């Protein structure tokens, strides 16, 4: 499956890509929400998106809202992977359309278990 | 409101970040300051604004910054660029800052991190009150974490 990893930090994209590739997935990377929308468009959609919150240009929350507003891509599952650990922020992301939420720091096991719980 | 963050809160968060993301142990070391006073250092800052306003400052030796990058990228020292070191160092303060923010009065927002790799770096935050300075050590290298609260006008 093709998975989009959206994070402004290269090292976080590398870490998440490593985990996803070990699970047998193909990875598309984007450095911010705007870049991610472009990559989704170019890819003709992806099977899943892992999205950071705090990014320049377009943050993860606005990316999720934009994705949910697009009739072509609104069904793409989204898991937020972020340092935003406050419950209010989690609720905000879920209300915006995120399907799951992981806080940083994480271990590979946490990511794999979350994805399995989402059916991946 | 004055921050209630303790040294133990900070140590727990830093240990979680270092152990889970790069497999490094972190220990409390009040003697670490002397090893950070001169030479090549790395410094990162991140701001919290909202229910609590202030700045978190992370300082370490360049060697520790390189170890952090090596651990996160899973590459050897020769393969890590300065840009990758800055990226990894910035992500560490991003994770620590995000988790500290959850312990402070909110709601607040977290800025993007700023990172400097330099020599003999020092800092000053006009209008800020230092509410916590903690010294830790990892892989034999010193680091300091400072929490500065903005003074109310």
PDB file of C-alpha atoms in Angstrom:
ATOM      1  CA  UNK A   1       0.000   0.000   0.000  1.00  0.00           C
ATOM      2  CA  UNK A   2       1.128   3.563  -0.672  1.00  0.00           C
ATOM      3  CA  UNK A   3       1.457   5.594   2.547  1.00  0.00           C
ATOM      4  CA  UNK A   4       1.974   9.354   2.723  1.00  0.00           C
ATOM      5  CA  UNK A   5       4.282  10.601   5.503  1.00  0.00           C
ATOM      6  CA  UNK A   6       3.907  14.336   6.188  1.00  0.00           C
ATOM      7  CA  UNK A   7       6.426  15.958   8.526  1.00  0.00           C
ATOM      8  CA  UNK A   8       8.674  19.014   8.224  1.00  0.00           C
ATOM      9  CA  UNK A   9      11.450  17.107   9.991  1.00  0.00           C
ATOM     10  CA  UNK A  10      13.527  14.928   7.687  1.00  0.00           C
ATOM     11  CA  UNK A  11      14.514  12.621  10.521  1.00  0.00           C
ATOM     12  CA  UNK A  12      10.886  11.950  11.441  1.00  0.00           C
ATOM     13  CA  UNK A  13      10.087  11.152   7.802  1.00  0.00           C
ATOM     14  CA  UNK A  14      13.075   8.789   7.727  1.00  0.00           C
ATOM     15  CA  UNK A  15      12.031   7.039  10.968  1.00  0.00           C
ATOM     16  CA  UNK A  16       8.390   6.638   9.936  1.00  0.00           C
ATOM     17  CA  UNK A  17       9.367   5.537   6.423  1.00  0.00           C
ATOM     18  CA  UNK A  18      11.686   2.889   7.912  1.00  0.00           C
ATOM     19  CA  UNK A  19       8.835   1.482  10.031  1.00  0.00           C
ATOM     20  CA  UNK A  20       6.367   1.521   7.150  1.00  0.00           C
ATOM     21  CA  UNK A  21       8.789  -0.106   4.701  1.00  0.00           C
ATOM     22  CA  UNK A  22       9.469  -2.868   7.236  1.00  0.00           C
ATOM     23  CA  UNK A  23       5.711  -3.463   7.200  1.00  0.00           C
ATOM     24  CA  UNK A  24       5.870  -3.787   3.403  1.00  0.00           C
ATOM     25  CA  UNK A  25       4.402  -0.409   2.471  1.00  0.00           C
ATOM     26  CA  UNK A  26       5.515   2.023  -0.211  1.00  0.00           C
ATOM     27  CA  UNK A  27       6.170   5.538   1.139  1.00  0.00           C
ATOM     28  CA  UNK A  28       5.572   8.993  -0.326  1.00  0.00           C
ATOM     29  CA  UNK A  29       7.058  11.877   1.703  1.00  0.00           C
ATOM     30  CA  UNK A  30       5.934  15.494   2.055  1.00  0.00           C
ATOM     31  CA  UNK A  31       7.436  18.336   4.115  1.00  0.00           C
ATOM     32  CA  UNK A  32       4.241  20.275   4.878  1.00  0.00           C
ATOM     33  CA  UNK A  33       0.489  20.168   4.346  1.00  0.00           C
ATOM     34  CA  UNK A  34       0.540  21.994   1.030  1.00  0.00           C
ATOM     35  CA  UNK A  35       3.247  19.707  -0.310  1.00  0.00           C
ATOM     36  CA  UNK A  36       1.189  16.747   0.944  1.00  0.00           C
ATOM     37  CA  UNK A  37      -1.927  17.849  -0.961  1.00  0.00           C
ATOM     38  CA  UNK A  38       0.219  18.063  -4.105  1.00  0.00           C
ATOM     39  CA  UNK A  39       1.666  14.592  -3.492  1.00  0.00           C
ATOM     40  CA  UNK A  40      -1.818  13.120  -2.944  1.00  0.00           C
ATOM     41  CA  UNK A  41      -2.945  14.668  -6.208  1.00  0.00           C
ATOM     42  CA  UNK A  42       0.127  13.431  -8.103  1.00  0.00           C
ATOM     43  CA  UNK A  43      -0.230   9.935  -6.633  1.00  0.00           C
ATOM     44  CA  UNK A  44      -3.912   9.748  -7.492  1.00  0.00           C
ATOM     45  CA  UNK A  45      -4.582   9.133  -3.809  1.00  0.00           C
ATOM     46  CA  UNK A  46      -2.847   7.123  -1.119  1.00  0.00           C
ATOM     47  CA  UNK A  47      -4.036   4.338   1.162  1.00  0.00           C
ATOM     48  CA  UNK A  48      -3.084   6.087   4.388  1.00  0.00           C
ATOM     49  CA  UNK A  49      -1.496   9.327   5.620  1.00  0.00           C
ATOM     50  CA  UNK A  50       0.657   9.811   8.743  1.00  0.00           C
ATOM     51  CA  UNK A  51       0.585  13.528   9.511  1.00  0.00           C
ATOM     52  CA  UNK A  52       2.522  15.812  11.853  1.00  0.00           C
ATOM     53  CA  UNK A  53       0.676  18.801  13.336  1.00  0.00           C
ATOM     54  CA  UNK A  54       3.144  21.701  13.624  1.00  0.00           C
ATOM     55  CA  UNK A  55       4.614  22.413  10.196  1.00  0.00           C
ATOM     56  CA  UNK A  56       5.362  25.554   8.177  1.00  0.00           C
ATOM     57  CA  UNK A  57       3.275  26.641   5.151  1.00  0.00           C
ATOM     58  CA  UNK A  58       0.267  24.430   6.014  1.00  0.00           C
ATOM     59  CA  UNK A  59      -0.060  22.605   9.322  1.00  0.00           C
ATOM     60  CA  UNK A  60      -1.366  19.084   9.747  1.00  0.00           C
ATOM     61  CA  UNK A  61      -4.771  20.101  11.037  1.00  0.00           C
ATOM     62  CA  UNK A  62      -5.439  22.285   7.995  1.00  0.00           C
ATOM     63  CA  UNK A  63      -4.195  19.462   5.758  1.00  0.00           C
ATOM     64  CA  UNK A  64      -6.710  17.039   7.307  1.00  0.00           C
ATOM     65  CA  UNK A  65      -9.515  19.583   6.850  1.00  0.00           C
ATOM     66  CA  UNK A  66      -8.522  20.130   3.207  1.00  0.00           C
ATOM     67  CA  UNK A  67      -8.382  16.395   2.580  1.00  0.00           C
ATOM     68  CA  UNK A  68     -11.812  15.827   4.119  1.00  0.00           C
ATOM     69  CA  UNK A  69     -13.251  18.644   1.993  1.00  0.00           C
ATOM     70  CA  UNK A  70     -11.996  17.063  -1.249  1.00  0.00           C
ATOM     71  CA  UNK A  71     -14.562  14.637  -2.684  1.00  0.00           C
ATOM     72  CA  UNK A  72     -11.793  12.633  -4.395  1.00  0.00           C
ATOM     73  CA  UNK A  73      -9.672  12.032  -1.301  1.00  0.00           C
ATOM     74  CA  UNK A  74     -11.955  12.505   1.706  1.00  0.00           C
ATOM     75  CA  UNK A  75     -11.915   8.808   2.569  1.00  0.00           C
ATOM     76  CA  UNK A  76      -8.108   8.524   2.983  1.00  0.00           C
ATOM     77  CA  UNK A  77      -7.445   7.360   6.569  1.00  0.00           C
ATOM     78  CA  UNK A  78      -5.275   9.765   8.560  1.00  0.00           C
ATOM     79  CA  UNK A  79      -3.206   9.106  11.652  1.00  0.00           C
ATOM     80  CA  UNK A  80      -1.750  12.175  13.346  1.00  0.00           C
ATOM     81  CA  UNK A  81       1.826  11.678  14.620  1.00  0.00           C
ATOM     82  CA  UNK A  82       2.602  14.724  16.691  1.00  0.00           C
ATOM     83  CA  UNK A  83       4.062  16.310  19.815  1.00  0.00           C
ATOM     84  CA  UNK A  84       0.640  17.805  20.587  1.00  0.00           C
ATOM     85  CA  UNK A  85      -0.236  15.687  23.612  1.00  0.00           C
ATOM     86  CA  UNK A  86      -3.018  17.726  25.214  1.00  0.00           C
ATOM     87  CA  UNK A  87      -6.432  16.046  25.194  1.00  0.00           C
ATOM     88  CA  UNK A  88      -8.031  19.162  23.736  1.00  0.00           C
ATOM     89  CA  UNK A  89      -5.684  18.996  20.768  1.00  0.00           C
ATOM     90  CA  UNK A  90      -6.398  15.292  20.266  1.00  0.00           C
ATOM     91  CA  UNK A  91     -10.135  16.019  20.214  1.00  0.00           C
ATOM     92  CA  UNK A  92      -9.585  18.890  17.782  1.00  0.00           C
ATOM     93  CA  UNK A  93      -7.740  16.595  15.374  1.00  0.00           C
ATOM     94  CA  UNK A  94     -10.358  13.854  15.619  1.00  0.00           C
ATOM     95  CA  UNK A  95     -13.137  16.401  15.047  1.00  0.00           C
ATOM     96  CA  UNK A  96     -11.287  17.676  11.967  1.00  0.00           C
ATOM     97  CA  UNK A  97     -11.343  14.151  10.558  1.00  0.00           C
ATOM     98  CA  UNK A  98      -8.225  12.358  11.778  1.00  0.00           C
ATOM     99  CA  UNK A  99      -8.888   8.653  12.347  1.00  0.00           C
ATOM    100  CA  UNK A 100      -6.171   7.973  14.894  1.00  0.00           C
ATOM    101  CA  UNK A 101      -3.550   9.789  16.947  1.00  0.00           C
ATOM    102  CA  UNK A 102      -0.016   8.946  18.124  1.00  0.00           C
ATOM    103  CA  UNK A 103       2.095  11.240  20.264  1.00  0.00           C
ATOM    104  CA  UNK A 104       5.845  11.685  19.922  1.00  0.00           C
ATOM    105  CA  UNK A 105       8.080  10.201  21.159  1.00  0.00           C
ATOM    106  CA  UNK A 106       7.065   6.722  20.005  1.00  0.00           C
ATOM    107  CA  UNK A 107       8.642   3.343  19.407  1.00  0.00           C
ATOM    108  CA  UNK A 108       8.218   1.337  16.185  1.00  0.00           C
ATOM    109  CA  UNK A 109       5.948  -1.056  18.093  1.00  0.00           C
ATOM    110  CA  UNK A 110       3.517   1.749  18.930  1.00  0.00           C
ATOM    111  CA  UNK A 111       3.219   2.799  15.290  1.00  0.00           C
ATOM    112  CA  UNK A 112       2.825  -0.796  14.098  1.00  0.00           C
ATOM    113  CA  UNK A 113       0.176  -1.585  16.708  1.00  0.00           C
ATOM    114  CA  UNK A 114      -1.793   1.566  15.914  1.00  0.00           C
ATOM    115  CA  UNK A 115      -1.727   0.746  12.214  1.00  0.00           C
ATOM    116  CA  UNK A 116      -2.822  -2.814  12.884  1.00  0.00           C
ATOM    117  CA  UNK A 117      -5.720  -1.483  14.960  1.00  0.00           C
ATOM    118  CA  UNK A 118      -6.704   0.537  11.871  1.00  0.00           C
ATOM    119  CA  UNK A 119      -6.606  -2.593   9.741  1.00  0.00           C
ATOM    120  CA  UNK A 120      -3.212  -2.075   8.077  1.00  0.00           C
TER     121      UNK A 120
ATOM    122  CA  UNK B   1       0.653  31.546  36.484  1.00  0.00           C
ATOM    123  CA  UNK B   2       4.112  30.405  37.545  1.00  0.00           C
ATOM    124  CA  UNK B   3       5.211  27.096  36.120  1.00  0.00           C
ATOM    125  CA  UNK B   4       5.060  24.016  38.332  1.00  0.00           C
ATOM    126  CA  UNK B   5       7.376  21.902  36.176  1.00  0.00           C
ATOM    127  CA  UNK B   6       9.982  20.049  38.223  1.00  0.00           C
ATOM    128  CA  UNK B   7      13.383  18.686  37.347  1.00  0.00           C
ATOM    129  CA  UNK B   8      11.948  15.169  37.596  1.00  0.00           C
ATOM    130  CA  UNK B   9       9.179  16.027  35.107  1.00  0.00           C
ATOM    131  CA  UNK B  10      11.787  17.262  32.680  1.00  0.00           C
ATOM    132  CA  UNK B  11      14.139  14.323  33.226  1.00  0.00           C
ATOM    133  CA  UNK B  12      11.315  11.835  32.661  1.00  0.00           C
ATOM    134  CA  UNK B  13      10.341  13.476  29.368  1.00  0.00           C
ATOM    135  CA  UNK B  14      13.948  13.761  28.142  1.00  0.00           C
ATOM    136  CA  UNK B  15      14.590  10.120  29.063  1.00  0.00           C
ATOM    137  CA  UNK B  16      11.475   9.014  27.151  1.00  0.00           C
ATOM    138  CA  UNK B  17      12.533  10.944  24.062  1.00  0.00           C
ATOM    139  CA  UNK B  18      16.143   9.732  24.099  1.00  0.00           C
ATOM    140  CA  UNK B  19      15.333   6.096  24.890  1.00  0.00           C
ATOM    141  CA  UNK B  20      12.440   5.625  22.489  1.00  0.00           C
ATOM    142  CA  UNK B  21      13.765   7.613  19.531  1.00  0.00           C
ATOM    143  CA  UNK B  22      17.514   6.842  19.632  1.00  0.00           C
ATOM    144  CA  UNK B  23      18.084   4.209  22.304  1.00  0.00           C
ATOM    145  CA  UNK B  24      20.219   6.481  24.513  1.00  0.00           C
ATOM    146  CA  UNK B  25      20.132   6.602  28.299  1.00  0.00           C
ATOM    147  CA  UNK B  26      19.953   9.944  30.120  1.00  0.00           C
ATOM    148  CA  UNK B  27      20.991  10.596  33.713  1.00  0.00           C
ATOM    149  CA  UNK B  28      20.854  13.545  36.046  1.00  0.00           C
ATOM    150  CA  UNK B  29      24.259  15.252  36.401  1.00  0.00           C
ATOM    151  CA  UNK B  30      24.547  18.579  38.186  1.00  0.00           C
ATOM    152  CA  UNK B  31      28.243  18.748  37.255  1.00  0.00           C
ATOM    153  CA  UNK B  32      27.513  18.896  33.524  1.00  0.00           C
ATOM    154  CA  UNK B  33      27.580  22.715  33.336  1.00  0.00           C
ATOM    155  CA  UNK B  34      31.372  22.958  33.399  1.00  0.00           C
ATOM    156  CA  UNK B  35      31.638  20.775  30.287  1.00  0.00           C
ATOM    157  CA  UNK B  36      29.208  23.015  28.398  1.00  0.00           C
ATOM    158  CA  UNK B  37      30.879  26.353  29.039  1.00  0.00           C
ATOM    159  CA  UNK B  38      33.298  26.372  26.109  1.00  0.00           C
ATOM    160  CA  UNK B  39      33.898  24.785  22.744  1.00  0.00           C
ATOM    161  CA  UNK B  40      31.533  23.658  20.017  1.00  0.00           C
ATOM    162  CA  UNK B  41      27.966  23.576  21.259  1.00  0.00           C
ATOM    163  CA  UNK B  42      24.507  22.981  19.859  1.00  0.00           C
ATOM    164  CA  UNK B  43      21.554  25.043  20.963  1.00  0.00           C
ATOM    165  CA  UNK B  44      17.860  24.779  20.212  1.00  0.00           C
ATOM    166  CA  UNK B  45      14.907  26.864  21.341  1.00  0.00           C
ATOM    167  CA  UNK B  46      11.161  26.470  21.103  1.00  0.00           C
ATOM    168  CA  UNK B  47       8.433  28.852  22.269  1.00  0.00           C
ATOM    169  CA  UNK B  48       5.165  28.103  23.989  1.00  0.00           C
ATOM    170  CA  UNK B  49       2.428  30.734  23.818  1.00  0.00           C
ATOM    171  CA  UNK B  50      -1.119  30.841  25.122  1.00  0.00           C
ATOM    172  CA  UNK B  51      -2.102  29.754  28.626  1.00  0.00           C
ATOM    173  CA  UNK B  52       1.598  29.798  29.469  1.00  0.00           C
ATOM    174  CA  UNK B  53       4.177  31.929  27.682  1.00  0.00           C
ATOM    175  CA  UNK B  54       7.850  31.183  27.595  1.00  0.00           C
ATOM    176  CA  UNK B  55      10.730  29.476  25.926  1.00  0.00           C
ATOM    177  CA  UNK B  56      12.526  26.137  26.316  1.00  0.00           C
ATOM    178  CA  UNK B  57      16.273  26.112  25.637  1.00  0.00           C
ATOM    179  CA  UNK B  58      18.277  22.945  24.985  1.00  0.00           C
ATOM    180  CA  UNK B  59      22.078  23.121  24.906  1.00  0.00           C
ATOM    181  CA  UNK B  60      24.567  20.299  24.435  1.00  0.00           C
ATOM    182  CA  UNK B  61      27.978  19.539  23.044  1.00  0.00           C
ATOM    183  CA  UNK B  62      28.273  19.095  19.294  1.00  0.00           C
ATOM    184  CA  UNK B  63      29.325  15.526  19.999  1.00  0.00           C
ATOM    185  CA  UNK B  64      26.000  14.764  21.691  1.00  0.00           C
ATOM    186  CA  UNK B  65      24.102  16.473  18.873  1.00  0.00           C
ATOM    187  CA  UNK B  66      25.926  14.218  16.447  1.00  0.00           C
ATOM    188  CA  UNK B  67      25.121  11.131  18.568  1.00  0.00           C
ATOM    189  CA  UNK B  68      21.453  12.147  18.574  1.00  0.00           C
ATOM    190  CA  UNK B  69      21.447  12.456  14.782  1.00  0.00           C
ATOM    191  CA  UNK B  70      23.300   9.170  14.362  1.00  0.00           C
ATOM    192  CA  UNK B  71      20.789   7.409  16.609  1.00  0.00           C
ATOM    193  CA  UNK B  72      17.731   8.838  14.910  1.00  0.00           C
ATOM    194  CA  UNK B  73      18.931   8.503  11.314  1.00  0.00           C
ATOM    195  CA  UNK B  74      20.679   5.194  12.107  1.00  0.00           C
ATOM    196  CA  UNK B  75      23.783   6.346  10.255  1.00  0.00           C
ATOM    197  CA  UNK B  76      27.447   6.526  11.255  1.00  0.00           C
ATOM    198  CA  UNK B  77      29.160   9.798  12.165  1.00  0.00           C
ATOM    199  CA  UNK B  78      30.776  10.328   8.746  1.00  0.00           C
ATOM    200  CA  UNK B  79      27.437   9.993   6.967  1.00  0.00           C
ATOM    201  CA  UNK B  80      25.604  12.665   8.978  1.00  0.00           C
ATOM    202  CA  UNK B  81      25.505  16.212   7.576  1.00  0.00           C
ATOM    203  CA  UNK B  82      25.264  19.412   9.627  1.00  0.00           C
ATOM    204  CA  UNK B  83      21.742  19.910   8.258  1.00  0.00           C
ATOM    205  CA  UNK B  84      20.713  16.449   9.442  1.00  0.00           C
ATOM    206  CA  UNK B  85      22.239  17.130  12.860  1.00  0.00           C
ATOM    207  CA  UNK B  86      20.242  20.355  13.126  1.00  0.00           C
ATOM    208  CA  UNK B  87      17.079  18.580  11.997  1.00  0.00           C
ATOM    209  CA  UNK B  88      17.427  15.795  14.582  1.00  0.00           C
ATOM    210  CA  UNK B  89      18.399  18.246  17.350  1.00  0.00           C
ATOM    211  CA  UNK B  90      15.371  20.391  16.516  1.00  0.00           C
ATOM    212  CA  UNK B  91      13.080  17.372  16.597  1.00  0.00           C
ATOM    213  CA  UNK B  92      14.307  16.508  20.090  1.00  0.00           C
ATOM    214  CA  UNK B  93      13.344  19.925  21.476  1.00  0.00           C
ATOM    215  CA  UNK B  94      10.080  19.718  19.542  1.00  0.00           C
ATOM    216  CA  UNK B  95       9.190  16.456  21.307  1.00  0.00           C
ATOM    217  CA  UNK B  96      10.339  17.642  24.731  1.00  0.00           C
ATOM    218  CA  UNK B  97       8.598  21.008  24.278  1.00  0.00           C
ATOM    219  CA  UNK B  98       5.351  19.372  23.207  1.00  0.00           C
ATOM    220  CA  UNK B  99       5.312  17.101  26.222  1.00  0.00           C
ATOM    221  CA  UNK B 100       6.246  19.933  28.601  1.00  0.00           C
ATOM    222  CA  UNK B 101       3.440  22.048  27.145  1.00  0.00           C
ATOM    223  CA  UNK B 102       0.956  19.406  28.277  1.00  0.00           C
ATOM    224  CA  UNK B 103       2.094  19.978  31.891  1.00  0.00           C
ATOM    225  CA  UNK B 104       1.685  23.753  31.718  1.00  0.00           C
ATOM    226  CA  UNK B 105      -1.460  25.879  31.867  1.00  0.00           C
ATOM    227  CA  UNK B 106      -3.150  25.804  28.471  1.00  0.00           C
ATOM    228  CA  UNK B 107      -4.350  25.832  25.878  1.00  0.00           C
ATOM    229  CA  UNK B 108      -1.089  26.895  24.271  1.00  0.00           C
ATOM    230  CA  UNK B 109       0.603  26.555  20.918  1.00  0.00           C
ATOM    231  CA  UNK B 110       4.126  25.384  20.191  1.00  0.00           C
ATOM    232  CA  UNK B 111       6.400  27.230  17.774  1.00  0.00           C
ATOM    233  CA  UNK B 112       8.668  25.557  15.265  1.00  0.00           C
ATOM    234  CA  UNK B 113      12.141  24.902  16.711  1.00  0.00           C
ATOM    235  CA  UNK B 114      15.212  27.059  16.071  1.00  0.00           C
ATOM    236  CA  UNK B 115      18.625  25.396  16.070  1.00  0.00           C
ATOM    237  CA  UNK B 116      22.157  26.795  16.143  1.00  0.00           C
ATOM    238  CA  UNK B 117      25.370  24.789  15.797  1.00  0.00           C
ATOM    239  CA  UNK B 118      28.106  27.114  16.952  1.00  0.00           C
ATOM    240  CA  UNK B 119      30.989  27.869  19.276  1.00  0.00           C
ATOM    241  CA  UNK B 120      30.810  29.312  22.802  1.00  0.00           C
ATOM    242  CA  UNK B 121      27.060  30.001  22.459  1.00  0.00           C
ATOM    243  CA  UNK B 122      25.304  31.842  25.239  1.00  0.00           C
ATOM    244  CA  UNK B 123      21.782  33.188  25.485  1.00  0.00           C
ATOM    245  CA  UNK B 124      19.746  35.881  27.125  1.00  0.00           C
ATOM    246  CA  UNK B 125      15.960  36.243  27.194  1.00  0.00           C
ATOM    247  CA  UNK B 126      15.040  39.840  28.066  1.00  0.00           C
ATOM    248  CA  UNK B 127      11.900  39.976  30.178  1.00  0.00           C
ATOM    249  CA  UNK B 128      12.112  36.307  30.991  1.00  0.00           C
ATOM    250  CA  UNK B 129      12.378  34.554  34.336  1.00  0.00           C
ATOM    251  CA  UNK B 130      14.362  31.347  34.520  1.00  0.00           C
ATOM    252  CA  UNK B 131      12.090  28.923  36.348  1.00  0.00           C
ATOM    253  CA  UNK B 132      14.085  25.728  35.813  1.00  0.00           C
ATOM    254  CA  UNK B 133      17.587  24.778  34.699  1.00  0.00           C
ATOM    255  CA  UNK B 134      18.426  21.075  34.628  1.00  0.00           C
ATOM    256  CA  UNK B 135      21.697  19.408  33.764  1.00  0.00           C
ATOM    257  CA  UNK B 136      21.770  15.890  32.387  1.00  0.00           C
ATOM    258  CA  UNK B 137      24.265  13.625  30.666  1.00  0.00           C
ATOM    259  CA  UNK B 138      23.969  11.029  27.900  1.00  0.00           C
ATOM    260  CA  UNK B 139      26.712   8.863  26.353  1.00  0.00           C
ATOM    261  CA  UNK B 140      29.143  10.783  28.572  1.00  0.00           C
ATOM    262  CA  UNK B 141      28.165  14.139  27.050  1.00  0.00           C
ATOM    263  CA  UNK B 142      26.550  17.020  28.967  1.00  0.00           C
ATOM    264  CA  UNK B 143      23.300  18.805  28.167  1.00  0.00           C
ATOM    265  CA  UNK B 144      21.307  21.561  29.799  1.00  0.00           C
ATOM    266  CA  UNK B 145      17.587  22.295  29.647  1.00  0.00           C
ATOM    267  CA  UNK B 146      16.239  25.710  30.643  1.00  0.00           C
ATOM    268  CA  UNK B 147      12.627  26.778  31.043  1.00  0.00           C
ATOM    269  CA  UNK B 148      12.155  30.548  30.822  1.00  0.00           C
ATOM    270  CA  UNK B 149       8.793  32.093  31.603  1.00  0.00           C
ATOM    271  CA  UNK B 150       7.828  35.407  30.050  1.00  0.00           C
ATOM    272  CA  UNK B 151       7.180  38.031  32.702  1.00  0.00           C
ATOM    273  CA  UNK B 152       3.666  39.415  32.733  1.00  0.00           C
ATOM    274  CA  UNK B 153       3.445  43.014  31.526  1.00  0.00           C
TER     275      UNK B 153
END
